[in-house]
PDB file of C-alpha atoms and ligand atoms in Angstrom:
ATOM      1  CA  MET G   1       0.908  15.650  -9.863  1.00  0.00           C
ATOM      2  CA  ILE G   2      -2.384  14.333 -11.164  1.00  0.00           C
ATOM      3  CA  VAL G   3      -5.299  15.275  -8.935  1.00  0.00           C
ATOM      4  CA  GLN G   4      -8.258  12.951  -8.845  1.00  0.00           C
ATOM      5  CA  LEU G   5     -11.850  13.772  -8.110  1.00  0.00           C
ATOM      6  CA  LYS G   6     -12.759  12.882  -4.548  1.00  0.00           C
ATOM      7  CA  PRO G   7     -16.225  11.423  -4.050  1.00  0.00           C
ATOM      8  CA  ALA G   8     -18.009  13.062  -1.142  1.00  0.00           C
ATOM      9  CA  ASN G   9     -18.315   9.870   0.892  1.00  0.00           C
ATOM     10  CA  LEU G  10     -14.622   8.925   0.590  1.00  0.00           C
ATOM     11  CA  SER G  11     -12.199   9.752   3.388  1.00  0.00           C
ATOM     12  CA  PHE G  12      -8.874   8.781   4.915  1.00  0.00           C
ATOM     13  CA  ARG G  13      -8.339   8.364   8.625  1.00  0.00           C
ATOM     14  CA  GLU G  14      -5.774   6.795  10.917  1.00  0.00           C
ATOM     15  CA  MET G  15      -6.080   3.050  11.311  1.00  0.00           C
ATOM     16  CA  GLN G  16      -7.372   2.073  14.750  1.00  0.00           C
ATOM     17  CA  LEU G  17      -7.025  -1.283  16.474  1.00  0.00           C
ATOM     18  CA  SER G  18     -10.802  -1.551  16.079  1.00  0.00           C
ATOM     19  CA  ASP G  19     -10.313  -1.502  12.265  1.00  0.00           C
ATOM     20  CA  LEU G  20      -8.148  -4.603  12.274  1.00  0.00           C
ATOM     21  CA  ASP G  21     -11.017  -7.078  11.853  1.00  0.00           C
ATOM     22  CA  ALA G  22     -12.027  -5.356   8.607  1.00  0.00           C
ATOM     23  CA  VAL G  23      -8.428  -4.857   7.522  1.00  0.00           C
ATOM     24  CA  ILE G  24      -7.485  -8.481   8.133  1.00  0.00           C
ATOM     25  CA  GLN G  25     -10.513  -9.684   6.176  1.00  0.00           C
ATOM     26  CA  ILE G  26      -9.238  -7.795   3.128  1.00  0.00           C
ATOM     27  CA  GLU G  27      -5.634  -8.752   3.807  1.00  0.00           C
ATOM     28  CA  MET G  28      -6.451 -12.489   3.953  1.00  0.00           C
ATOM     29  CA  VAL G  29      -8.090 -12.417   0.521  1.00  0.00           C
ATOM     30  CA  ASN G  30      -5.553 -10.108  -1.127  1.00  0.00           C
ATOM     31  CA  PHE G  31      -2.261 -11.694  -0.149  1.00  0.00           C
ATOM     32  CA  PRO G  32      -0.973 -15.279  -0.258  1.00  0.00           C
ATOM     33  CA  PHE G  33       1.012 -14.532   2.919  1.00  0.00           C
ATOM     34  CA  PRO G  34      -1.076 -11.889   4.681  1.00  0.00           C
ATOM     35  CA  TRP G  35       0.069  -9.598   7.463  1.00  0.00           C
ATOM     36  CA  THR G  36      -1.211 -10.620  10.878  1.00  0.00           C
ATOM     37  CA  VAL G  37      -3.016  -8.518  13.476  1.00  0.00           C
ATOM     38  CA  GLY G  38       0.361  -8.372  15.208  1.00  0.00           C
ATOM     39  CA  ASN G  39       2.065  -6.911  12.132  1.00  0.00           C
ATOM     40  CA  PHE G  40      -0.525  -4.111  11.917  1.00  0.00           C
ATOM     41  CA  THR G  41      -0.485  -3.528  15.680  1.00  0.00           C
ATOM     42  CA  ASP G  42       3.316  -3.254  15.632  1.00  0.00           C
ATOM     43  CA  SER G  43       3.124  -0.778  12.728  1.00  0.00           C
ATOM     44  CA  ILE G  44       0.603   1.388  14.576  1.00  0.00           C
ATOM     45  CA  ASN G  45       2.623   1.227  17.802  1.00  0.00           C
ATOM     46  CA  SER G  46       5.850   2.036  15.940  1.00  0.00           C
ATOM     47  CA  GLY G  47       4.378   5.302  14.738  1.00  0.00           C
ATOM     48  CA  TYR G  48       4.203   4.319  11.084  1.00  0.00           C
ATOM     49  CA  THR G  49       1.577   6.116   9.042  1.00  0.00           C
ATOM     50  CA  CYS G  50      -1.240   3.557   8.959  1.00  0.00           C
ATOM     51  CA  LEU G  51      -4.339   4.824   7.160  1.00  0.00           C
ATOM     52  CA  VAL G  52      -7.641   3.355   6.140  1.00  0.00           C
ATOM     53  CA  LEU G  53      -9.651   4.586   3.189  1.00  0.00           C
ATOM     54  CA  GLU G  54     -13.334   4.617   4.046  1.00  0.00           C
ATOM     55  CA  MET G  55     -16.347   4.851   1.810  1.00  0.00           C
ATOM     56  CA  ALA G  56     -19.684   5.363   3.537  1.00  0.00           C
ATOM     57  CA  ALA G  57     -18.092   4.196   6.829  1.00  0.00           C
ATOM     58  CA  ASN G  58     -16.759   0.962   5.285  1.00  0.00           C
ATOM     59  CA  VAL G  59     -13.032   0.253   5.088  1.00  0.00           C
ATOM     60  CA  ILE G  60     -12.301  -0.239   1.385  1.00  0.00           C
ATOM     61  CA  GLY G  61      -8.520   0.056   1.493  1.00  0.00           C
ATOM     62  CA  TYR G  62      -5.506   0.789   3.631  1.00  0.00           C
ATOM     63  CA  ALA G  63      -1.829   1.590   3.467  1.00  0.00           C
ATOM     64  CA  VAL G  64       1.171   1.531   5.787  1.00  0.00           C
ATOM     65  CA  LEU G  65       4.070   3.939   5.347  1.00  0.00           C
ATOM     66  CA  MET G  66       7.396   4.076   7.177  1.00  0.00           C
ATOM     67  CA  MET G  67       9.558   7.194   6.966  1.00  0.00           C
ATOM     68  CA  ALA G  68      13.331   7.020   7.421  1.00  0.00           C
ATOM     69  CA  LEU G  69      14.776  10.513   7.084  1.00  0.00           C
ATOM     70  CA  ASP G  70      13.917  11.553   3.523  1.00  0.00           C
ATOM     71  CA  GLU G  71      13.034   8.019   2.390  1.00  0.00           C
ATOM     72  CA  ALA G  72       9.415   6.909   2.374  1.00  0.00           C
ATOM     73  CA  HIS G  73       8.930   3.142   2.413  1.00  0.00           C
ATOM     74  CA  LEU G  74       5.464   1.921   1.501  1.00  0.00           C
ATOM     75  CA  LEU G  75       5.077  -1.316   3.446  1.00  0.00           C
ATOM     76  CA  ASN G  76       1.515  -2.197   2.505  1.00  0.00           C
ATOM     77  CA  VAL G  77      -1.195  -0.989   0.144  1.00  0.00           C
ATOM     78  CA  SER G  78      -4.398  -2.873  -0.460  1.00  0.00           C
ATOM     79  CA  VAL G  79      -7.903  -2.389  -1.810  1.00  0.00           C
ATOM     80  CA  ALA G  80     -10.933  -4.508  -0.902  1.00  0.00           C
ATOM     81  CA  PRO G  81     -11.553  -7.133  -3.609  1.00  0.00           C
ATOM     82  CA  SER G  82     -15.052  -5.817  -4.358  1.00  0.00           C
ATOM     83  CA  GLN G  83     -13.655  -2.308  -4.914  1.00  0.00           C
ATOM     84  CA  LYS G  84     -10.680  -3.102  -7.156  1.00  0.00           C
ATOM     85  CA  GLY G  85     -10.388  -1.554 -10.590  1.00  0.00           C
ATOM     86  CA  LYS G  86     -12.241   1.647  -9.651  1.00  0.00           C
ATOM     87  CA  GLY G  87      -9.260   3.925  -9.125  1.00  0.00           C
ATOM     88  CA  PHE G  88      -8.990   3.543  -5.346  1.00  0.00           C
ATOM     89  CA  GLY G  89      -5.526   1.968  -5.473  1.00  0.00           C
ATOM     90  CA  ARG G  90      -4.209   4.908  -7.465  1.00  0.00           C
ATOM     91  CA  TYR G  91      -5.989   7.306  -5.080  1.00  0.00           C
ATOM     92  CA  LEU G  92      -4.374   5.604  -2.068  1.00  0.00           C
ATOM     93  CA  LEU G  93      -0.943   5.759  -3.700  1.00  0.00           C
ATOM     94  CA  TYR G  94      -1.217   9.449  -4.525  1.00  0.00           C
ATOM     95  CA  HIS G  95      -2.365  10.180  -0.991  1.00  0.00           C
ATOM     96  CA  MET G  96       0.557   8.298   0.576  1.00  0.00           C
ATOM     97  CA  MET G  97       2.967  10.092  -1.783  1.00  0.00           C
ATOM     98  CA  GLN G  98       1.526  13.450  -0.717  1.00  0.00           C
ATOM     99  CA  ILE G  99       1.838  12.550   2.974  1.00  0.00           C
ATOM    100  CA  SER G 100       5.423  11.437   2.369  1.00  0.00           C
ATOM    101  CA  ARG G 101       6.246  14.802   0.794  1.00  0.00           C
ATOM    102  CA  GLU G 102       4.693  16.618   3.740  1.00  0.00           C
ATOM    103  CA  LYS G 103       6.921  14.553   6.056  1.00  0.00           C
ATOM    104  CA  GLY G 104      10.017  15.558   4.076  1.00  0.00           C
ATOM    105  CA  GLY G 105      10.257  12.512   1.847  1.00  0.00           C
ATOM    106  CA  LEU G 106      12.293  12.889  -1.341  1.00  0.00           C
ATOM    107  CA  ASN G 107      11.872   9.348  -2.653  1.00  0.00           C
ATOM    108  CA  MET G 108       9.400   6.549  -2.113  1.00  0.00           C
ATOM    109  CA  PHE G 109      10.348   2.873  -2.243  1.00  0.00           C
ATOM    110  CA  LEU G 110       8.362  -0.341  -2.111  1.00  0.00           C
ATOM    111  CA  GLU G 111       8.770  -4.053  -2.746  1.00  0.00           C
ATOM    112  CA  VAL G 112       6.470  -6.028  -5.012  1.00  0.00           C
ATOM    113  CA  ARG G 113       6.272  -9.630  -6.140  1.00  0.00           C
ATOM    114  CA  PRO G 114       7.240 -10.035  -9.828  1.00  0.00           C
ATOM    115  CA  SER G 115       3.980 -12.010 -10.229  1.00  0.00           C
ATOM    116  CA  ASN G 116       1.851  -9.058  -9.028  1.00  0.00           C
ATOM    117  CA  ILE G 117       1.173  -7.590 -12.452  1.00  0.00           C
ATOM    118  CA  SER G 118      -1.727  -5.314 -11.420  1.00  0.00           C
ATOM    119  CA  ALA G 119       0.372  -3.657  -8.700  1.00  0.00           C
ATOM    120  CA  ILE G 120       3.443  -3.300 -10.947  1.00  0.00           C
ATOM    121  CA  THR G 121       1.279  -1.781 -13.701  1.00  0.00           C
ATOM    122  CA  LEU G 122      -0.158   0.698 -11.206  1.00  0.00           C
ATOM    123  CA  TYR G 123       3.275   1.657  -9.844  1.00  0.00           C
ATOM    124  CA  GLU G 124       4.766   2.086 -13.324  1.00  0.00           C
ATOM    125  CA  SER G 125       1.826   4.235 -14.410  1.00  0.00           C
ATOM    126  CA  ILE G 126       2.579   6.555 -11.479  1.00  0.00           C
ATOM    127  CA  GLY G 127       6.255   6.793 -12.391  1.00  0.00           C
ATOM    128  CA  PHE G 128       7.885   4.136 -10.229  1.00  0.00           C
ATOM    129  CA  ASN G 129      10.962   2.486 -11.752  1.00  0.00           C
ATOM    130  CA  GLU G 130      12.617  -0.792 -10.941  1.00  0.00           C
ATOM    131  CA  MET G 131      15.609  -0.083  -8.679  1.00  0.00           C
ATOM    132  CA  GLY G 132      16.769  -3.643  -8.087  1.00  0.00           C
ATOM    133  CA  VAL G 133      15.833  -7.121  -6.953  1.00  0.00           C
ATOM    134  CA  ARG G 134      15.817  -8.465  -3.394  1.00  0.00           C
ATOM    135  CA  PRO G 135      16.501 -12.211  -3.771  1.00  0.00           C
ATOM    136  CA  GLY G 136      14.243 -14.527  -1.746  1.00  0.00           C
ATOM    137  CA  TYR G 137      12.487 -11.612  -0.043  1.00  0.00           C
ATOM    138  CA  TYR G 138       9.010 -13.158   0.114  1.00  0.00           C
ATOM    139  CA  PRO G 139       7.779 -16.529   1.354  1.00  0.00           C
ATOM    140  CA  ALA G 140       6.225 -18.540  -1.477  1.00  0.00           C
ATOM    141  CA  GLN G 141       4.315 -21.811  -1.870  1.00  0.00           C
ATOM    142  CA  LYS G 142       7.652 -23.435  -2.726  1.00  0.00           C
ATOM    143  CA  GLY G 143      10.582 -21.778  -1.028  1.00  0.00           C
ATOM    144  CA  ARG G 144      10.974 -18.032  -1.490  1.00  0.00           C
ATOM    145  CA  GLU G 145      10.164 -15.467  -4.199  1.00  0.00           C
ATOM    146  CA  ASN G 146      12.248 -12.441  -5.161  1.00  0.00           C
ATOM    147  CA  ALA G 147      10.975  -8.918  -4.634  1.00  0.00           C
ATOM    148  CA  ILE G 148      11.323  -6.157  -7.177  1.00  0.00           C
ATOM    149  CA  LEU G 149      12.388  -2.959  -5.422  1.00  0.00           C
ATOM    150  CA  MET G 150      10.683   0.016  -7.050  1.00  0.00           C
ATOM    151  CA  GLY G 151      11.173   3.699  -6.392  1.00  0.00           C
ATOM    152  CA  VAL G 152       9.911   7.101  -7.436  1.00  0.00           C
ATOM    153  CA  ALA G 153      11.083  10.642  -6.790  1.00  0.00           C
ATOM    154  CA  LEU G 154       8.587  12.577  -4.725  1.00  0.00           C
TER     155      LEU G 154
HETATM  156  C1  COA A 201      -2.704  -3.371  -6.520  1.00  0.00           C
HETATM  157  C2  COA A 201      -4.023  -2.744  -6.031  1.00  0.00           C
HETATM  158  C3  COA A 201      -3.751  -1.933  -4.751  1.00  0.00           C
HETATM  159  C4  COA A 201      -4.551  -1.824  -7.140  1.00  0.00           C
HETATM  160  O1  COA A 201      -5.756  -1.223  -6.639  1.00  0.00           O
HETATM  161  P1  COA A 201      -7.011  -0.919  -7.609  1.00  0.00           P
HETATM  162  O2  COA A 201      -7.927  -0.046  -6.853  1.00  0.00           O
HETATM  163  O3  COA A 201      -7.548  -2.201  -8.135  1.00  0.00           O
HETATM  164  O4  COA A 201      -6.291  -0.153  -8.797  1.00  0.00           O
HETATM  165  P2  COA A 201      -6.898   1.078  -9.617  1.00  0.00           P
HETATM  166  O5  COA A 201      -8.316   0.799  -9.972  1.00  0.00           O
HETATM  167  O6  COA A 201      -6.584   2.339  -8.908  1.00  0.00           O
HETATM  168  O7  COA A 201      -6.036   0.962 -10.951  1.00  0.00           O
HETATM  169  C5  COA A 201      -4.919   1.758 -11.112  1.00  0.00           C
HETATM  170  C6  COA A 201      -4.040   1.162 -12.191  1.00  0.00           C
HETATM  171  O8  COA A 201      -3.526  -0.095 -11.765  1.00  0.00           O
HETATM  172  C7  COA A 201      -3.369  -0.937 -12.891  1.00  0.00           C
HETATM  173  N1  COA A 201      -4.219  -2.102 -12.699  1.00  0.00           N
HETATM  174  C8  COA A 201      -5.192  -2.254 -11.764  1.00  0.00           C
HETATM  175  N2  COA A 201      -5.728  -3.501 -11.882  1.00  0.00           N
HETATM  176  C9  COA A 201      -5.060  -4.106 -12.889  1.00  0.00           C
HETATM  177  C10 COA A 201      -5.127  -5.396 -13.463  1.00  0.00           C
HETATM  178  N3  COA A 201      -5.997  -6.324 -13.030  1.00  0.00           N
HETATM  179  N4  COA A 201      -4.270  -5.702 -14.472  1.00  0.00           N
HETATM  180  C11 COA A 201      -3.384  -4.802 -14.909  1.00  0.00           C
HETATM  181  N5  COA A 201      -3.269  -3.545 -14.408  1.00  0.00           N
HETATM  182  C12 COA A 201      -4.102  -3.220 -13.407  1.00  0.00           C
HETATM  183  C13 COA A 201      -3.790  -0.132 -14.087  1.00  0.00           C
HETATM  184  O9  COA A 201      -2.636   0.533 -14.572  1.00  0.00           O
HETATM  185  C14 COA A 201      -4.745   0.872 -13.490  1.00  0.00           C
HETATM  186  O10 COA A 201      -4.836   2.036 -14.241  1.00  0.00           O
HETATM  187  P3  COA A 201      -6.026   2.192 -15.340  1.00  0.00           P
HETATM  188  O11 COA A 201      -7.299   1.948 -14.603  1.00  0.00           O
HETATM  189  O12 COA A 201      -5.857   3.607 -15.790  1.00  0.00           O
HETATM  190  O13 COA A 201      -5.729   1.176 -16.361  1.00  0.00           O
HETATM  191  C15 COA A 201      -5.114  -3.828  -5.776  1.00  0.00           C
HETATM  192  O14 COA A 201      -5.205  -4.645  -6.921  1.00  0.00           O
HETATM  193  C16 COA A 201      -4.833  -4.707  -4.570  1.00  0.00           C
HETATM  194  O15 COA A 201      -5.250  -4.397  -3.471  1.00  0.00           O
HETATM  195  N6  COA A 201      -4.149  -5.849  -4.809  1.00  0.00           N
HETATM  196  C17 COA A 201      -3.907  -6.807  -3.732  1.00  0.00           C
HETATM  197  C18 COA A 201      -2.927  -6.254  -2.745  1.00  0.00           C
HETATM  198  C19 COA A 201      -1.611  -5.959  -3.414  1.00  0.00           C
HETATM  199  O16 COA A 201      -1.116  -6.716  -4.241  1.00  0.00           O
HETATM  200  N7  COA A 201      -1.004  -4.822  -3.016  1.00  0.00           N
HETATM  201  C20 COA A 201       0.272  -4.393  -3.542  1.00  0.00           C
HETATM  202  C21 COA A 201       1.372  -5.088  -2.831  1.00  0.00           C
HETATM  203  S1  COA A 201       2.979  -4.615  -3.464  1.00  0.00           S
END
């Protein structure tokens, strides 16, 4: 496992309902079909691991993880537009993988749009492989878009 340097003013904490304004602002810019406040609230209330990454008390990223026995399913990962390309996405991913291991996860899975090249490049660089395709998984401007299912051993 590659360990990254952790800047002093960078920290993870559990997502609170009071974070959702900041989270939704990022979500709306980052995704063509963003999660709603309700989606995040449901995830928090369902006991999923919902974390925000803070830098100097500002939310700069977040992730949502669902565990099912030894399978970790990463439902959302996102970095604020102004903070992309600085290594925070990779840092978030490694952190969620470590948490998954601590919860007994043996494999991590996620879905990604085939058009999301930056995310796919990140996942592949960490060791994720394509496991299959979920036809029509995502809403799209015209109809539906497939998802690539990717997975990595933890
Ligand atoms: C995908 C995302 C989380 C990556 O976060 P990030 O902080 O920008 O990524 P990092 O700076 O940690 O980059 C890690 C790696 O990702 C890849 N990557 C990041 N941006 C890229 C880009 N624009 N093009 C190609 N590869 C890219 C590279 O492999 C990079 O490694 P390198 O810097 O050694 O080349 C971020 O772009 C994001 O929030 N996107 C919108 C939300 C989203 O699509 N989430 C994933 C849903 S499945």
